[in-house]
Amino acid sequence: TQLLEQSPQFLSIQEGENLTVYCNSSSVFSSLQWYRQEPGEGPVLLVTVVTGGEVKKLKRLTFQFGDARKDSSLHITAAQPGDTGLYLCAGDSGYALNFGKGTSLLVTP
Amino acid sequence: SQTIHQWPATLVQPVGSPLSLECTVEGTSNPNLYWYRQAAGRGLQLLFYSVGIGQISSEVPQNLSASRPQDRQFILSSKKLLLSDSGFYLCAWSAGQTGNTIYFGEGSWLTVV
């Protein structure tokens, strides 16, 4: 099983701050996906990155795929309370997605 | 459009009782189907996946089993539940090719008492 390590595990910030969360692995992935999950609900896809070095922006969220396709980062600018949730990265293992343990983000007003 | 539903949403079962969680997908054919488990709101553990009717692959040996009696139906079962089976169970589907987006159901909370 290809392991994905996410850091930090927990993050509590105030509204307006910037933050970056990381997803690292020793394995190379053909694609990597980021999901956000709210309590009691299933994860929802935010973005898929495929090409090494790729950068994708989704409003205030910026996703980057490492050049070697082993790691990824998610940067949030000017965080808002609505950004609160569990952020999960997942790598294509060839037959399913392997998920990291997630970063639990709390944004307080 | 495609939809995925799983039920029941919440379940409280005594130790040793059986389990059946059901999941159906609409609006697509021959999807890959998955059962994941999530403990304490943390990472998702892949339990089973299926690429077609009657084809089930297990990722983790345990007292759970899965079946796919129809193309868009996926069932998670147990004959005798253990306390450690408690958790949030998520059914999911993808379009069939690895790397495609996985779409999740609403989840089922199982508490074994």
CSV table of C-alpha atoms in Angstrom, one decimal:
chain,number,residue,atom,x,y,z
A,1,THR,CA,0.0,0.0,0.0
A,2,GLN,CA,1.3,3.4,-1.0
A,3,LEU,CA,1.3,5.6,2.1
A,4,LEU,CA,0.3,9.3,2.0
A,5,GLU,CA,1.4,11.4,5.0
A,6,GLN,CA,-0.5,14.6,5.6
A,7,SER,CA,0.6,17.5,7.8
A,8,PRO,CA,-0.3,19.1,10.0
A,9,GLN,CA,-2.9,16.8,11.4
A,10,PHE,CA,-4.8,19.7,13.1
A,11,LEU,CA,-4.8,23.4,12.3
A,12,SER,CA,-6.7,26.1,14.1
A,13,ILE,CA,-6.5,29.7,12.7
A,14,GLN,CA,-8.4,32.9,12.6
A,15,GLU,CA,-10.4,34.2,9.7
A,16,GLY,CA,-8.2,36.1,7.2
A,17,GLU,CA,-5.0,34.1,7.8
A,18,ASN,CA,-3.2,32.1,5.2
A,19,LEU,CA,-2.3,28.4,5.6
A,20,THR,CA,-0.6,25.6,3.7
A,21,VAL,CA,-1.2,21.9,4.2
A,22,TYR,CA,1.0,19.1,2.8
A,23,CYS,CA,0.7,15.7,1.4
A,24,ASN,CA,3.8,13.6,1.1
A,25,SER,CA,4.7,10.1,-0.1
A,26,SER,CA,7.7,8.1,-1.1
A,27,SER,CA,5.7,6.7,-4.0
A,28,VAL,CA,5.1,8.2,-7.4
A,29,PHE,CA,1.4,8.8,-8.3
A,30,SER,CA,-0.1,9.1,-11.7
A,31,SER,CA,-2.6,11.6,-10.2
A,32,LEU,CA,-3.4,13.0,-6.9
A,33,GLN,CA,-6.7,14.3,-5.7
A,34,TRP,CA,-7.7,16.7,-2.9
A,35,TYR,CA,-11.1,16.3,-1.1
A,36,ARG,CA,-12.8,18.2,1.6
A,37,GLN,CA,-15.1,16.5,4.1
A,38,GLU,CA,-17.5,18.1,6.5
A,39,PRO,CA,-18.7,16.2,9.6
A,40,GLY,CA,-21.2,13.4,8.9
A,41,GLU,CA,-20.8,13.7,5.2
A,42,GLY,CA,-18.9,12.0,2.4
A,43,PRO,CA,-15.8,13.7,1.0
A,44,VAL,CA,-16.2,16.0,-2.0
A,45,LEU,CA,-13.6,16.4,-4.7
A,46,LEU,CA,-11.8,19.8,-4.9
A,47,VAL,CA,-9.2,19.1,-7.5
A,48,THR,CA,-7.2,16.5,-9.4
A,49,VAL,CA,-3.5,17.1,-10.3
A,50,VAL,CA,-1.9,15.0,-12.9
A,51,THR,CA,1.3,16.7,-14.3
A,52,GLY,CA,4.5,17.1,-12.2
A,53,GLY,CA,4.8,20.8,-11.2
A,54,GLU,CA,1.2,21.5,-12.0
A,55,VAL,CA,-0.5,24.3,-10.2
A,56,LYS,CA,-4.3,24.7,-10.0
A,57,LYS,CA,-6.3,27.5,-8.5
A,58,LEU,CA,-9.8,27.2,-7.2
A,59,LYS,CA,-10.8,30.7,-5.9
A,60,ARG,CA,-8.7,31.2,-2.7
A,61,LEU,CA,-7.3,27.6,-2.9
A,62,THR,CA,-4.0,26.9,-4.7
A,63,PHE,CA,-3.0,23.3,-5.3
A,64,GLN,CA,0.5,22.2,-6.4
A,65,PHE,CA,1.8,18.8,-7.5
A,66,GLY,CA,5.4,18.2,-6.9
A,67,ASP,CA,7.8,17.8,-9.8
A,68,ALA,CA,8.4,14.2,-9.0
A,69,ARG,CA,4.7,13.5,-8.5
A,70,LYS,CA,5.3,12.3,-4.9
A,71,ASP,CA,3.9,15.2,-3.0
A,72,SER,CA,1.4,18.0,-3.1
A,73,SER,CA,0.4,21.1,-1.2
A,74,LEU,CA,-2.8,23.1,-0.7
A,75,HIS,CA,-2.5,26.8,0.1
A,76,ILE,CA,-5.5,28.7,1.3
A,77,THR,CA,-5.4,32.5,1.2
A,78,ALA,CA,-7.5,34.6,3.6
A,79,ALA,CA,-9.2,31.6,5.2
A,80,GLN,CA,-12.9,31.9,6.0
A,81,PRO,CA,-15.0,30.0,8.5
A,82,GLY,CA,-16.6,28.1,5.6
A,83,ASP,CA,-13.2,26.6,4.9
A,84,THR,CA,-13.5,24.6,8.1
A,85,GLY,CA,-13.4,20.8,7.4
A,86,LEU,CA,-11.2,17.8,6.9
A,87,TYR,CA,-8.9,18.0,3.9
A,88,LEU,CA,-7.9,14.7,2.5
A,89,CYS,CA,-5.3,13.9,-0.3
A,90,ALA,CA,-5.6,10.7,-2.2
A,91,GLY,CA,-3.3,9.0,-4.7
A,92,ASP,CA,-4.2,6.7,-7.5
A,93,SER,CA,-2.9,3.3,-6.5
A,94,GLY,CA,-3.8,1.6,-9.8
A,95,TYR,CA,-7.2,0.2,-8.8
A,96,ALA,CA,-8.5,2.6,-6.1
A,97,LEU,CA,-7.5,5.7,-4.3
A,98,ASN,CA,-5.4,5.6,-1.2
A,99,PHE,CA,-6.2,8.3,1.2
A,100,GLY,CA,-4.0,10.2,3.7
A,101,LYS,CA,-5.3,10.7,7.3
A,102,GLY,CA,-6.3,14.3,6.5
A,103,THR,CA,-5.7,17.7,8.0
A,104,SER,CA,-8.5,18.9,10.2
A,105,LEU,CA,-8.9,22.7,9.7
A,106,LEU,CA,-10.8,25.0,12.0
A,107,VAL,CA,-11.2,28.7,11.0
A,108,THR,CA,-12.7,30.9,13.7
A,109,PRO,CA,-14.3,34.3,13.1
B,1,SER,CA,-26.8,12.9,-13.7
B,2,GLN,CA,-25.3,10.3,-11.6
B,3,THR,CA,-26.3,9.8,-8.0
B,4,ILE,CA,-25.2,7.5,-5.2
B,5,HIS,CA,-27.2,6.6,-2.2
B,6,GLN,CA,-26.4,4.4,0.8
B,7,TRP,CA,-28.5,3.3,3.8
B,8,PRO,CA,-29.2,3.2,6.6
B,9,ALA,CA,-27.7,6.5,7.6
B,10,THR,CA,-27.3,5.6,11.2
B,11,LEU,CA,-27.2,2.2,12.8
B,12,VAL,CA,-26.8,1.0,16.4
B,13,GLN,CA,-26.2,-2.8,16.6
B,14,PRO,CA,-25.3,-5.1,19.5
B,15,VAL,CA,-22.1,-7.1,19.4
B,16,GLY,CA,-22.6,-10.4,17.6
B,17,SER,CA,-25.5,-9.2,15.5
B,18,PRO,CA,-25.5,-9.2,11.7
B,19,LEU,CA,-25.0,-6.2,9.4
B,20,SER,CA,-26.2,-5.1,6.0
B,21,LEU,CA,-25.4,-1.8,4.5
B,22,GLU,CA,-26.6,-1.1,1.0
B,23,CYS,CA,-25.5,1.2,-1.7
B,24,THR,CA,-26.9,1.9,-5.2
B,25,VAL,CA,-25.7,4.1,-8.0
B,26,GLU,CA,-27.9,5.6,-10.6
B,27,GLY,CA,-27.2,7.3,-14.0
B,28,THR,CA,-24.1,5.3,-15.0
B,29,SER,CA,-23.3,1.7,-16.0
B,30,ASN,CA,-20.5,-0.6,-15.0
B,31,PRO,CA,-19.0,1.6,-12.4
B,32,ASN,CA,-16.2,0.7,-10.1
B,33,LEU,CA,-17.7,0.4,-6.6
B,34,TYR,CA,-15.9,0.8,-3.3
B,35,TRP,CA,-16.5,0.5,0.5
B,36,TYR,CA,-14.3,2.7,2.7
B,37,ARG,CA,-14.3,2.9,6.5
B,38,GLN,CA,-13.4,6.0,8.4
B,39,ALA,CA,-12.7,5.9,12.1
B,40,ALA,CA,-12.9,8.9,14.4
B,41,GLY,CA,-13.3,11.4,11.5
B,42,ARG,CA,-9.8,10.6,10.2
B,43,GLY,CA,-8.4,8.9,7.1
B,44,LEU,CA,-10.3,6.6,4.8
B,45,GLN,CA,-9.5,2.9,4.8
B,46,LEU,CA,-10.3,1.0,1.6
B,47,LEU,CA,-12.2,-2.2,2.6
B,48,PHE,CA,-13.5,-3.6,-0.7
B,49,TYR,CA,-13.6,-2.7,-4.4
B,50,SER,CA,-15.5,-4.2,-7.3
B,51,VAL,CA,-14.9,-3.7,-11.0
B,52,GLY,CA,-18.0,-5.8,-12.1
B,53,ILE,CA,-20.9,-7.9,-11.0
B,54,GLY,CA,-19.7,-10.7,-8.7
B,55,GLN,CA,-16.1,-9.4,-8.7
B,56,ILE,CA,-15.0,-8.4,-5.2
B,57,SER,CA,-11.5,-7.6,-4.0
B,58,SER,CA,-10.8,-7.3,-0.3
B,59,GLU,CA,-8.1,-5.0,1.0
B,60,VAL,CA,-8.2,-5.8,4.7
B,61,PRO,CA,-8.9,-9.3,6.2
B,62,GLN,CA,-11.7,-8.9,8.8
B,63,ASN,CA,-15.2,-10.2,9.6
B,64,LEU,CA,-16.8,-8.0,6.9
B,65,SER,CA,-17.8,-9.1,3.4
B,66,ALA,CA,-19.1,-7.4,0.3
B,67,SER,CA,-21.3,-8.5,-2.6
B,68,ARG,CA,-22.3,-7.0,-5.9
B,69,PRO,CA,-25.5,-8.7,-7.0
B,70,GLN,CA,-26.3,-6.2,-9.6
B,71,ASP,CA,-24.3,-3.8,-11.7
B,72,ARG,CA,-25.1,-0.7,-9.6
B,73,GLN,CA,-25.7,-2.3,-6.2
B,74,PHE,CA,-23.0,-2.9,-3.6
B,75,ILE,CA,-23.7,-4.5,-0.2
B,76,LEU,CA,-21.5,-4.6,2.9
B,77,SER,CA,-22.3,-7.4,5.3
B,78,SER,CA,-21.2,-9.1,8.5
B,79,LYS,CA,-22.5,-12.2,10.2
B,80,LYS,CA,-21.3,-11.1,13.7
B,81,LEU,CA,-20.3,-7.6,14.5
B,82,LEU,CA,-17.4,-6.7,16.7
B,83,LEU,CA,-17.0,-3.5,18.8
B,84,SER,CA,-14.1,-2.6,16.5
B,85,ASP,CA,-16.5,-2.5,13.5
B,86,SER,CA,-17.9,0.8,14.7
B,87,GLY,CA,-17.2,3.7,12.4
B,88,PHE,CA,-18.3,5.7,9.4
B,89,TYR,CA,-18.8,3.6,6.3
B,90,LEU,CA,-18.7,5.2,2.9
B,91,CYS,CA,-19.7,3.8,-0.4
B,92,ALA,CA,-18.2,5.3,-3.5
B,93,TRP,CA,-18.1,4.9,-7.2
B,94,SER,CA,-15.9,5.9,-10.1
B,95,ALA,CA,-16.3,5.8,-13.9
B,96,GLY,CA,-14.2,2.7,-14.3
B,97,GLN,CA,-10.8,3.9,-15.2
B,98,THR,CA,-8.3,4.2,-12.4
B,99,GLY,CA,-7.5,7.8,-11.5
B,100,ASN,CA,-11.0,9.0,-12.3
B,101,THR,CA,-12.8,11.0,-9.7
B,102,ILE,CA,-14.4,9.0,-6.9
B,103,TYR,CA,-17.8,10.1,-5.8
B,104,PHE,CA,-19.0,9.3,-2.3
B,105,GLY,CA,-22.3,8.5,-0.8
B,106,GLU,CA,-23.7,10.2,2.3
B,107,GLY,CA,-22.1,7.7,4.7
B,108,SER,CA,-23.5,5.3,7.3
B,109,TRP,CA,-22.7,5.7,11.0
B,110,LEU,CA,-22.4,2.3,12.6
B,111,THR,CA,-22.1,2.0,16.4
B,112,VAL,CA,-21.6,-1.5,17.8
B,113,VAL,CA,-22.6,-1.7,21.5
